[in-house]
Amino acid sequence: MKYLQGYPVALQQQVRQLIADDRLGDYLAQRYPGRHEVQSDKALYGYVMALKQEHLKNAPAIDKVLYDNRLDLTHRALGLHTAVSRVQGGKLKAKKEIRVASLFRDAAPAFLQMIVVHELAHLKESEHNKAFYKLCDHMLPGYAQIEFDLRMYLTWREMSS
């Protein structure tokens, strides 16, 4: 239950009950049927840019978006936003990147959207503060519930492997 540690004990107990009844997988499959079709890095770039254009037109440009096989749960990272600085000529150039853990290639559309929204929100808010989560909820109404369900999905996934 490491993905649910920050949640109230009563919620954790409900998840434990779903696990004990062997119903967690069925619950998630019913709530989040199907898988998204954003499979390539090129498609992911287009997906991220469309969300950025819709919600964060004035945010800094994103230079690179990709699925990253090196991001996994052992690093406690499902997505990363980075700014890579390089000297070109006499100027310092910062390139912004978003990397999404490869495990999201096979996830439900809402889970991919939640991770992308989370990383896009970091373009405006670097900290996980109230303004950050307000922005996430603006871009994806119901963000907090989807994040909780994603944490249940990760728990189920770990149990199933």
Short mmCIF file of N, CA and C in Angstrom, two decimals:
data_model
loop_
_atom_site.label_atom_id
_atom_site.label_comp_id
_atom_site.label_asym_id
_atom_site.label_seq_id
_atom_site.Cartn_x
_atom_site.Cartn_y
_atom_site.Cartn_z
N MET A 1 0.83 -1.20 0.00
CA MET A 1 0.00 0.00 0.00
C MET A 1 0.87 1.25 0.00
N LYS A 2 2.11 1.14 -0.49
CA LYS A 2 3.02 2.29 -0.44
C LYS A 2 2.53 3.47 -1.28
N TYR A 3 1.73 3.22 -2.30
CA TYR A 3 1.25 4.32 -3.14
C TYR A 3 0.10 5.08 -2.50
N LEU A 4 -0.45 4.53 -1.43
CA LEU A 4 -1.63 5.14 -0.79
C LEU A 4 -1.33 5.64 0.62
N GLN A 5 -0.06 5.70 0.99
CA GLN A 5 0.31 6.04 2.36
C GLN A 5 -0.18 7.41 2.83
N GLY A 6 -0.27 8.38 1.93
CA GLY A 6 -0.67 9.72 2.34
C GLY A 6 -2.17 9.91 2.49
N TYR A 7 -2.94 8.88 2.22
CA TYR A 7 -4.40 8.98 2.25
C TYR A 7 -4.95 8.55 3.61
N PRO A 8 -6.16 8.99 3.93
CA PRO A 8 -6.76 8.62 5.23
C PRO A 8 -6.88 7.10 5.39
N VAL A 9 -6.77 6.67 6.63
CA VAL A 9 -6.81 5.24 6.96
C VAL A 9 -8.10 4.59 6.46
N ALA A 10 -9.21 5.31 6.55
CA ALA A 10 -10.50 4.75 6.10
C ALA A 10 -10.47 4.43 4.60
N LEU A 11 -9.87 5.29 3.81
CA LEU A 11 -9.75 5.02 2.37
C LEU A 11 -8.82 3.84 2.12
N GLN A 12 -7.72 3.80 2.83
CA GLN A 12 -6.80 2.68 2.69
C GLN A 12 -7.50 1.36 3.05
N GLN A 13 -8.35 1.40 4.06
CA GLN A 13 -9.07 0.19 4.48
C GLN A 13 -10.04 -0.27 3.39
N GLN A 14 -10.69 0.68 2.70
CA GLN A 14 -11.59 0.32 1.60
C GLN A 14 -10.81 -0.39 0.49
N VAL A 15 -9.61 0.11 0.20
CA VAL A 15 -8.78 -0.53 -0.83
C VAL A 15 -8.34 -1.91 -0.36
N ARG A 16 -7.96 -2.03 0.90
CA ARG A 16 -7.59 -3.35 1.45
C ARG A 16 -8.75 -4.34 1.31
N GLN A 17 -9.96 -3.86 1.53
CA GLN A 17 -11.13 -4.74 1.41
C GLN A 17 -11.32 -5.19 -0.04
N LEU A 18 -11.15 -4.27 -0.99
CA LEU A 18 -11.24 -4.65 -2.41
C LEU A 18 -10.18 -5.71 -2.74
N ILE A 19 -9.00 -5.55 -2.18
CA ILE A 19 -7.92 -6.52 -2.42
C ILE A 19 -8.29 -7.86 -1.79
N ALA A 20 -8.77 -7.83 -0.54
CA ALA A 20 -9.14 -9.07 0.17
C ALA A 20 -10.24 -9.81 -0.57
N ASP A 21 -11.18 -9.07 -1.16
CA ASP A 21 -12.28 -9.67 -1.91
C ASP A 21 -11.89 -10.00 -3.35
N ASP A 22 -10.63 -9.75 -3.71
CA ASP A 22 -10.13 -9.98 -5.06
C ASP A 22 -10.97 -9.22 -6.09
N ARG A 23 -11.31 -7.96 -5.77
CA ARG A 23 -12.16 -7.15 -6.65
C ARG A 23 -11.49 -5.87 -7.14
N LEU A 24 -10.25 -5.62 -6.73
CA LEU A 24 -9.60 -4.36 -7.12
C LEU A 24 -9.42 -4.27 -8.63
N GLY A 25 -8.92 -5.31 -9.26
CA GLY A 25 -8.74 -5.32 -10.72
C GLY A 25 -10.04 -5.10 -11.46
N ASP A 26 -11.10 -5.78 -11.01
CA ASP A 26 -12.41 -5.62 -11.65
C ASP A 26 -12.96 -4.20 -11.48
N TYR A 27 -12.77 -3.65 -10.28
CA TYR A 27 -13.22 -2.28 -10.01
C TYR A 27 -12.54 -1.30 -10.97
N LEU A 28 -11.22 -1.44 -11.10
CA LEU A 28 -10.47 -0.53 -11.97
C LEU A 28 -10.84 -0.73 -13.44
N ALA A 29 -11.01 -1.97 -13.86
CA ALA A 29 -11.37 -2.24 -15.25
C ALA A 29 -12.75 -1.69 -15.59
N GLN A 30 -13.66 -1.74 -14.63
CA GLN A 30 -15.00 -1.20 -14.85
C GLN A 30 -14.96 0.33 -14.89
N ARG A 31 -14.20 0.91 -14.02
CA ARG A 31 -14.13 2.37 -13.93
C ARG A 31 -13.31 2.98 -15.06
N TYR A 32 -12.28 2.28 -15.51
CA TYR A 32 -11.38 2.77 -16.56
C TYR A 32 -11.19 1.71 -17.65
N PRO A 33 -12.24 1.50 -18.44
CA PRO A 33 -12.14 0.46 -19.49
C PRO A 33 -11.26 0.94 -20.65
N GLY A 34 -10.63 0.00 -21.28
CA GLY A 34 -9.88 0.31 -22.49
C GLY A 34 -8.52 0.94 -22.24
N ARG A 35 -7.79 1.04 -23.31
CA ARG A 35 -6.45 1.62 -23.27
C ARG A 35 -6.38 2.73 -24.32
N HIS A 36 -5.55 3.71 -24.06
CA HIS A 36 -5.42 4.82 -25.01
C HIS A 36 -4.64 4.36 -26.24
N GLU A 37 -4.62 5.20 -27.26
CA GLU A 37 -3.94 4.84 -28.50
C GLU A 37 -2.68 5.66 -28.75
N VAL A 38 -2.21 6.36 -27.74
CA VAL A 38 -1.02 7.20 -27.86
C VAL A 38 0.19 6.30 -27.60
N GLN A 39 0.70 5.67 -28.65
CA GLN A 39 1.71 4.64 -28.47
C GLN A 39 3.14 5.07 -28.80
N SER A 40 3.31 5.99 -29.72
CA SER A 40 4.66 6.39 -30.11
C SER A 40 5.05 7.70 -29.43
N ASP A 41 6.34 7.98 -29.43
CA ASP A 41 6.81 9.25 -28.89
C ASP A 41 6.24 10.42 -29.68
N LYS A 42 6.13 10.24 -31.00
CA LYS A 42 5.57 11.30 -31.85
C LYS A 42 4.11 11.57 -31.48
N ALA A 43 3.34 10.52 -31.28
CA ALA A 43 1.94 10.67 -30.89
C ALA A 43 1.84 11.30 -29.50
N LEU A 44 2.74 10.92 -28.59
CA LEU A 44 2.74 11.49 -27.25
C LEU A 44 3.05 12.98 -27.30
N TYR A 45 4.01 13.35 -28.15
CA TYR A 45 4.35 14.77 -28.31
C TYR A 45 3.12 15.55 -28.77
N GLY A 46 2.41 15.03 -29.77
CA GLY A 46 1.20 15.69 -30.27
C GLY A 46 0.13 15.79 -29.19
N TYR A 47 -0.02 14.74 -28.41
CA TYR A 47 -1.01 14.71 -27.33
C TYR A 47 -0.69 15.78 -26.27
N VAL A 48 0.58 15.84 -25.86
CA VAL A 48 1.01 16.81 -24.86
C VAL A 48 0.84 18.23 -25.39
N MET A 49 1.24 18.45 -26.64
CA MET A 49 1.16 19.80 -27.21
C MET A 49 -0.30 20.26 -27.35
N ALA A 50 -1.20 19.35 -27.66
CA ALA A 50 -2.61 19.72 -27.75
C ALA A 50 -3.16 20.15 -26.39
N LEU A 51 -2.80 19.40 -25.34
CA LEU A 51 -3.23 19.79 -23.99
C LEU A 51 -2.60 21.11 -23.57
N LYS A 52 -1.33 21.30 -23.90
CA LYS A 52 -0.65 22.55 -23.57
C LYS A 52 -1.32 23.71 -24.28
N GLN A 53 -1.61 23.54 -25.55
CA GLN A 53 -2.25 24.60 -26.34
C GLN A 53 -3.63 24.95 -25.78
N GLU A 54 -4.35 23.94 -25.32
CA GLU A 54 -5.69 24.17 -24.79
C GLU A 54 -5.67 24.89 -23.45
N HIS A 55 -4.70 24.58 -22.60
CA HIS A 55 -4.74 25.08 -21.22
C HIS A 55 -3.61 26.04 -20.84
N LEU A 56 -2.46 25.92 -21.50
CA LEU A 56 -1.29 26.70 -21.07
C LEU A 56 -0.59 27.36 -22.26
N LYS A 57 -1.33 28.14 -23.01
CA LYS A 57 -0.78 28.75 -24.22
C LYS A 57 0.47 29.58 -23.95
N ASN A 58 0.52 30.26 -22.80
CA ASN A 58 1.63 31.16 -22.51
C ASN A 58 2.77 30.51 -21.73
N ALA A 59 2.67 29.23 -21.48
CA ALA A 59 3.73 28.52 -20.76
C ALA A 59 4.94 28.36 -21.68
N PRO A 60 6.11 28.13 -21.10
CA PRO A 60 7.31 27.94 -21.94
C PRO A 60 7.14 26.79 -22.93
N ALA A 61 7.83 26.91 -24.04
CA ALA A 61 7.76 25.87 -25.08
C ALA A 61 8.36 24.56 -24.56
N ILE A 62 7.86 23.47 -25.10
CA ILE A 62 8.39 22.14 -24.77
C ILE A 62 9.13 21.65 -26.00
N ASP A 63 10.37 21.24 -25.79
CA ASP A 63 11.21 20.84 -26.91
C ASP A 63 11.18 19.35 -27.19
N LYS A 64 10.89 18.55 -26.16
CA LYS A 64 10.96 17.10 -26.34
C LYS A 64 9.95 16.42 -25.41
N VAL A 65 9.26 15.43 -25.94
CA VAL A 65 8.32 14.62 -25.15
C VAL A 65 8.54 13.17 -25.57
N LEU A 66 8.66 12.29 -24.58
CA LEU A 66 8.86 10.88 -24.94
C LEU A 66 8.48 9.94 -23.80
N TYR A 67 8.23 8.69 -24.19
CA TYR A 67 8.08 7.62 -23.21
C TYR A 67 9.49 7.21 -22.80
N ASP A 68 9.71 7.01 -21.52
CA ASP A 68 11.04 6.70 -21.02
C ASP A 68 11.02 5.36 -20.31
N ASN A 69 11.77 4.39 -20.85
CA ASN A 69 11.85 3.05 -20.24
C ASN A 69 12.58 3.08 -18.91
N ARG A 70 13.39 4.10 -18.67
CA ARG A 70 14.17 4.17 -17.43
C ARG A 70 13.37 4.70 -16.26
N LEU A 71 12.24 5.35 -16.53
CA LEU A 71 11.39 5.82 -15.43
C LEU A 71 10.55 4.65 -14.97
N ASP A 72 10.62 4.38 -13.70
CA ASP A 72 9.79 3.31 -13.18
C ASP A 72 9.48 3.57 -11.72
N LEU A 73 8.76 2.68 -11.16
CA LEU A 73 8.27 2.87 -9.80
C LEU A 73 9.39 2.82 -8.77
N THR A 74 10.52 2.19 -9.11
CA THR A 74 11.61 2.15 -8.14
C THR A 74 12.23 3.53 -7.98
N HIS A 75 12.13 4.36 -9.00
CA HIS A 75 12.62 5.74 -8.90
C HIS A 75 11.54 6.67 -8.38
N ARG A 76 10.35 6.13 -8.10
CA ARG A 76 9.21 6.91 -7.62
C ARG A 76 8.87 8.05 -8.57
N ALA A 77 9.05 7.79 -9.86
CA ALA A 77 8.73 8.79 -10.86
C ALA A 77 7.89 8.15 -11.96
N LEU A 78 6.76 8.75 -12.22
CA LEU A 78 5.88 8.29 -13.29
C LEU A 78 6.00 9.19 -14.51
N GLY A 79 6.50 10.37 -14.26
CA GLY A 79 6.75 11.34 -15.32
C GLY A 79 7.78 12.33 -14.80
N LEU A 80 8.47 12.97 -15.71
CA LEU A 80 9.46 13.98 -15.33
C LEU A 80 9.34 15.18 -16.24
N HIS A 81 9.56 16.33 -15.69
CA HIS A 81 9.73 17.53 -16.49
C HIS A 81 11.13 18.03 -16.17
N THR A 82 11.89 18.33 -17.20
CA THR A 82 13.25 18.79 -16.97
C THR A 82 13.55 19.97 -17.86
N ALA A 83 14.51 20.75 -17.44
CA ALA A 83 15.04 21.82 -18.26
C ALA A 83 16.53 21.52 -18.42
N VAL A 84 16.92 21.22 -19.63
CA VAL A 84 18.31 20.90 -19.92
C VAL A 84 18.95 22.17 -20.46
N SER A 85 19.97 22.66 -19.77
CA SER A 85 20.64 23.90 -20.19
C SER A 85 21.92 23.57 -20.95
N ARG A 86 22.11 24.28 -22.07
CA ARG A 86 23.31 24.11 -22.88
C ARG A 86 23.79 25.48 -23.33
N VAL A 87 25.09 25.58 -23.53
CA VAL A 87 25.65 26.82 -24.07
C VAL A 87 25.73 26.65 -25.58
N GLN A 88 25.10 27.59 -26.30
CA GLN A 88 25.16 27.59 -27.76
C GLN A 88 25.62 28.98 -28.18
N GLY A 89 26.75 29.02 -28.84
CA GLY A 89 27.33 30.33 -29.16
C GLY A 89 27.77 30.94 -27.85
N GLY A 90 27.32 32.11 -27.54
CA GLY A 90 27.62 32.71 -26.26
C GLY A 90 26.41 32.75 -25.36
N LYS A 91 25.37 32.01 -25.75
CA LYS A 91 24.11 32.08 -25.02
C LYS A 91 23.78 30.76 -24.32
N LEU A 92 23.07 30.89 -23.21
CA LEU A 92 22.60 29.72 -22.49
C LEU A 92 21.19 29.40 -22.97
N LYS A 93 21.00 28.21 -23.49
CA LYS A 93 19.68 27.78 -23.98
C LYS A 93 19.14 26.70 -23.04
N ALA A 94 17.88 26.85 -22.66
CA ALA A 94 17.23 25.83 -21.82
C ALA A 94 16.17 25.12 -22.64
N LYS A 95 16.29 23.83 -22.72
CA LYS A 95 15.30 23.03 -23.46
C LYS A 95 14.46 22.28 -22.44
N LYS A 96 13.15 22.40 -22.57
CA LYS A 96 12.22 21.74 -21.64
C LYS A 96 11.83 20.38 -22.22
N GLU A 97 11.83 19.39 -21.35
CA GLU A 97 11.46 18.03 -21.75
C GLU A 97 10.42 17.48 -20.80
N ILE A 98 9.54 16.66 -21.34
CA ILE A 98 8.60 15.88 -20.53
C ILE A 98 8.82 14.42 -20.89
N ARG A 99 9.04 13.62 -19.86
CA ARG A 99 9.22 12.18 -20.03
C ARG A 99 8.13 11.47 -19.25
N VAL A 100 7.52 10.49 -19.87
CA VAL A 100 6.43 9.73 -19.25
C VAL A 100 6.90 8.28 -19.14
N ALA A 101 6.70 7.68 -17.98
CA ALA A 101 7.10 6.28 -17.78
C ALA A 101 6.41 5.39 -18.82
N SER A 102 7.19 4.47 -19.36
CA SER A 102 6.68 3.59 -20.42
C SER A 102 5.49 2.75 -19.99
N LEU A 103 5.34 2.50 -18.69
CA LEU A 103 4.21 1.70 -18.24
C LEU A 103 2.87 2.35 -18.63
N PHE A 104 2.87 3.65 -18.93
CA PHE A 104 1.63 4.33 -19.31
C PHE A 104 1.25 4.10 -20.77
N ARG A 105 2.07 3.40 -21.53
CA ARG A 105 1.67 3.03 -22.89
C ARG A 105 0.44 2.13 -22.85
N ASP A 106 0.33 1.34 -21.79
CA ASP A 106 -0.76 0.37 -21.69
C ASP A 106 -1.83 0.78 -20.68
N ALA A 107 -1.84 2.05 -20.30
CA ALA A 107 -2.77 2.50 -19.27
C ALA A 107 -4.07 3.04 -19.88
N ALA A 108 -5.03 3.25 -19.00
CA ALA A 108 -6.30 3.86 -19.41
C ALA A 108 -6.05 5.31 -19.84
N PRO A 109 -6.87 5.83 -20.75
CA PRO A 109 -6.69 7.21 -21.20
C PRO A 109 -6.64 8.24 -20.07
N ALA A 110 -7.46 8.07 -19.05
CA ALA A 110 -7.49 9.04 -17.95
C ALA A 110 -6.17 9.04 -17.18
N PHE A 111 -5.51 7.89 -17.07
CA PHE A 111 -4.25 7.83 -16.33
C PHE A 111 -3.14 8.54 -17.11
N LEU A 112 -3.09 8.34 -18.44
CA LEU A 112 -2.10 9.06 -19.25
C LEU A 112 -2.37 10.56 -19.16
N GLN A 113 -3.63 10.95 -19.27
CA GLN A 113 -3.96 12.37 -19.20
C GLN A 113 -3.56 12.96 -17.86
N MET A 114 -3.77 12.22 -16.78
CA MET A 114 -3.42 12.71 -15.45
C MET A 114 -1.92 12.96 -15.33
N ILE A 115 -1.11 12.03 -15.83
CA ILE A 115 0.35 12.19 -15.76
C ILE A 115 0.79 13.38 -16.60
N VAL A 116 0.24 13.51 -17.80
CA VAL A 116 0.62 14.63 -18.68
C VAL A 116 0.20 15.96 -18.06
N VAL A 117 -1.00 16.04 -17.54
CA VAL A 117 -1.48 17.27 -16.88
C VAL A 117 -0.57 17.62 -15.71
N HIS A 118 -0.17 16.62 -14.94
CA HIS A 118 0.72 16.84 -13.80
C HIS A 118 2.04 17.46 -14.27
N GLU A 119 2.62 16.89 -15.30
CA GLU A 119 3.91 17.41 -15.79
C GLU A 119 3.75 18.79 -16.44
N LEU A 120 2.65 19.00 -17.16
CA LEU A 120 2.41 20.33 -17.74
C LEU A 120 2.24 21.39 -16.65
N ALA A 121 1.57 21.04 -15.57
CA ALA A 121 1.35 22.00 -14.49
C ALA A 121 2.68 22.47 -13.91
N HIS A 122 3.71 21.61 -13.98
CA HIS A 122 5.03 22.01 -13.49
C HIS A 122 5.66 23.12 -14.34
N LEU A 123 5.16 23.35 -15.54
CA LEU A 123 5.67 24.46 -16.34
C LEU A 123 5.34 25.79 -15.69
N LYS A 124 4.21 25.83 -14.97
CA LYS A 124 3.76 27.05 -14.28
C LYS A 124 4.09 27.05 -12.79
N GLU A 125 3.95 25.89 -12.16
CA GLU A 125 4.14 25.77 -10.70
C GLU A 125 5.16 24.67 -10.44
N SER A 126 6.31 25.04 -9.89
CA SER A 126 7.34 24.02 -9.69
C SER A 126 7.08 23.14 -8.46
N GLU A 127 6.41 23.68 -7.46
CA GLU A 127 6.15 22.93 -6.23
C GLU A 127 4.77 22.26 -6.27
N HIS A 128 4.62 21.20 -5.48
CA HIS A 128 3.31 20.56 -5.33
C HIS A 128 2.54 21.31 -4.23
N ASN A 129 2.06 22.48 -4.57
CA ASN A 129 1.34 23.31 -3.60
C ASN A 129 -0.12 23.46 -4.03
N LYS A 130 -0.84 24.29 -3.30
CA LYS A 130 -2.26 24.47 -3.58
C LYS A 130 -2.50 24.99 -5.01
N ALA A 131 -1.69 25.94 -5.44
CA ALA A 131 -1.83 26.49 -6.79
C ALA A 131 -1.57 25.41 -7.85
N PHE A 132 -0.61 24.53 -7.59
CA PHE A 132 -0.30 23.44 -8.51
C PHE A 132 -1.51 22.53 -8.70
N TYR A 133 -2.10 22.09 -7.58
CA TYR A 133 -3.24 21.17 -7.67
C TYR A 133 -4.49 21.86 -8.21
N LYS A 134 -4.62 23.14 -7.98
CA LYS A 134 -5.74 23.90 -8.56
C LYS A 134 -5.59 23.94 -10.09
N LEU A 135 -4.37 24.14 -10.56
CA LEU A 135 -4.11 24.15 -12.00
C LEU A 135 -4.37 22.77 -12.60
N CYS A 136 -3.92 21.73 -11.91
CA CYS A 136 -4.18 20.35 -12.38
C CYS A 136 -5.68 20.11 -12.51
N ASP A 137 -6.44 20.53 -11.50
CA ASP A 137 -7.89 20.32 -11.52
C ASP A 137 -8.56 21.15 -12.60
N HIS A 138 -7.99 22.32 -12.90
CA HIS A 138 -8.52 23.15 -13.99
C HIS A 138 -8.33 22.44 -15.34
N MET A 139 -7.16 21.84 -15.53
CA MET A 139 -6.87 21.16 -16.80
C MET A 139 -7.58 19.82 -16.90
N LEU A 140 -7.80 19.18 -15.76
CA LEU A 140 -8.44 17.86 -15.73
C LEU A 140 -9.39 17.82 -14.53
N PRO A 141 -10.64 18.22 -14.74
CA PRO A 141 -11.60 18.17 -13.62
C PRO A 141 -11.66 16.77 -13.02
N GLY A 142 -11.64 16.70 -11.70
CA GLY A 142 -11.62 15.41 -11.02
C GLY A 142 -10.21 14.85 -10.89
N TYR A 143 -9.21 15.70 -11.06
CA TYR A 143 -7.81 15.28 -11.02
C TYR A 143 -7.50 14.45 -9.77
N ALA A 144 -7.92 14.91 -8.61
CA ALA A 144 -7.57 14.24 -7.36
C ALA A 144 -8.10 12.80 -7.32
N GLN A 145 -9.31 12.59 -7.81
CA GLN A 145 -9.88 11.23 -7.84
C GLN A 145 -9.10 10.34 -8.80
N ILE A 146 -8.75 10.89 -9.95
CA ILE A 146 -8.00 10.10 -10.94
C ILE A 146 -6.62 9.76 -10.39
N GLU A 147 -6.00 10.70 -9.68
CA GLU A 147 -4.69 10.42 -9.07
C GLU A 147 -4.82 9.29 -8.04
N PHE A 148 -5.86 9.34 -7.22
CA PHE A 148 -6.09 8.28 -6.24
C PHE A 148 -6.30 6.93 -6.95
N ASP A 149 -7.13 6.93 -7.98
CA ASP A 149 -7.39 5.70 -8.72
C ASP A 149 -6.13 5.18 -9.41
N LEU A 150 -5.29 6.09 -9.89
CA LEU A 150 -4.01 5.69 -10.47
C LEU A 150 -3.15 5.01 -9.41
N ARG A 151 -3.16 5.54 -8.21
CA ARG A 151 -2.39 4.92 -7.12
C ARG A 151 -2.95 3.53 -6.79
N MET A 152 -4.26 3.36 -6.89
CA MET A 152 -4.84 2.01 -6.71
C MET A 152 -4.40 1.10 -7.85
N TYR A 153 -4.38 1.63 -9.07
CA TYR A 153 -3.94 0.86 -10.23
C TYR A 153 -2.49 0.40 -10.06
N LEU A 154 -1.62 1.29 -9.57
CA LEU A 154 -0.22 0.93 -9.35
C LEU A 154 -0.10 -0.15 -8.27
N THR A 155 -0.94 -0.05 -7.25
CA THR A 155 -0.97 -1.07 -6.19
C THR A 155 -1.38 -2.42 -6.79
N TRP A 156 -2.46 -2.41 -7.57
CA TRP A 156 -2.95 -3.63 -8.22
C TRP A 156 -1.91 -4.21 -9.16
N ARG A 157 -1.26 -3.34 -9.93
CA ARG A 157 -0.25 -3.77 -10.90
C ARG A 157 0.91 -4.46 -10.19
N GLU A 158 1.34 -3.89 -9.09
CA GLU A 158 2.45 -4.46 -8.33
C GLU A 158 2.07 -5.82 -7.74
N MET A 159 0.83 -5.93 -7.27
CA MET A 159 0.36 -7.19 -6.71
C MET A 159 0.25 -8.28 -7.78
N SER A 160 -0.08 -7.87 -9.00
CA SER A 160 -0.32 -8.82 -10.09
C SER A 160 0.96 -9.33 -10.74
N SER A 161 2.06 -8.63 -10.49
CA SER A 161 3.30 -9.04 -11.18
C SER A 161 4.11 -10.03 -10.37
#
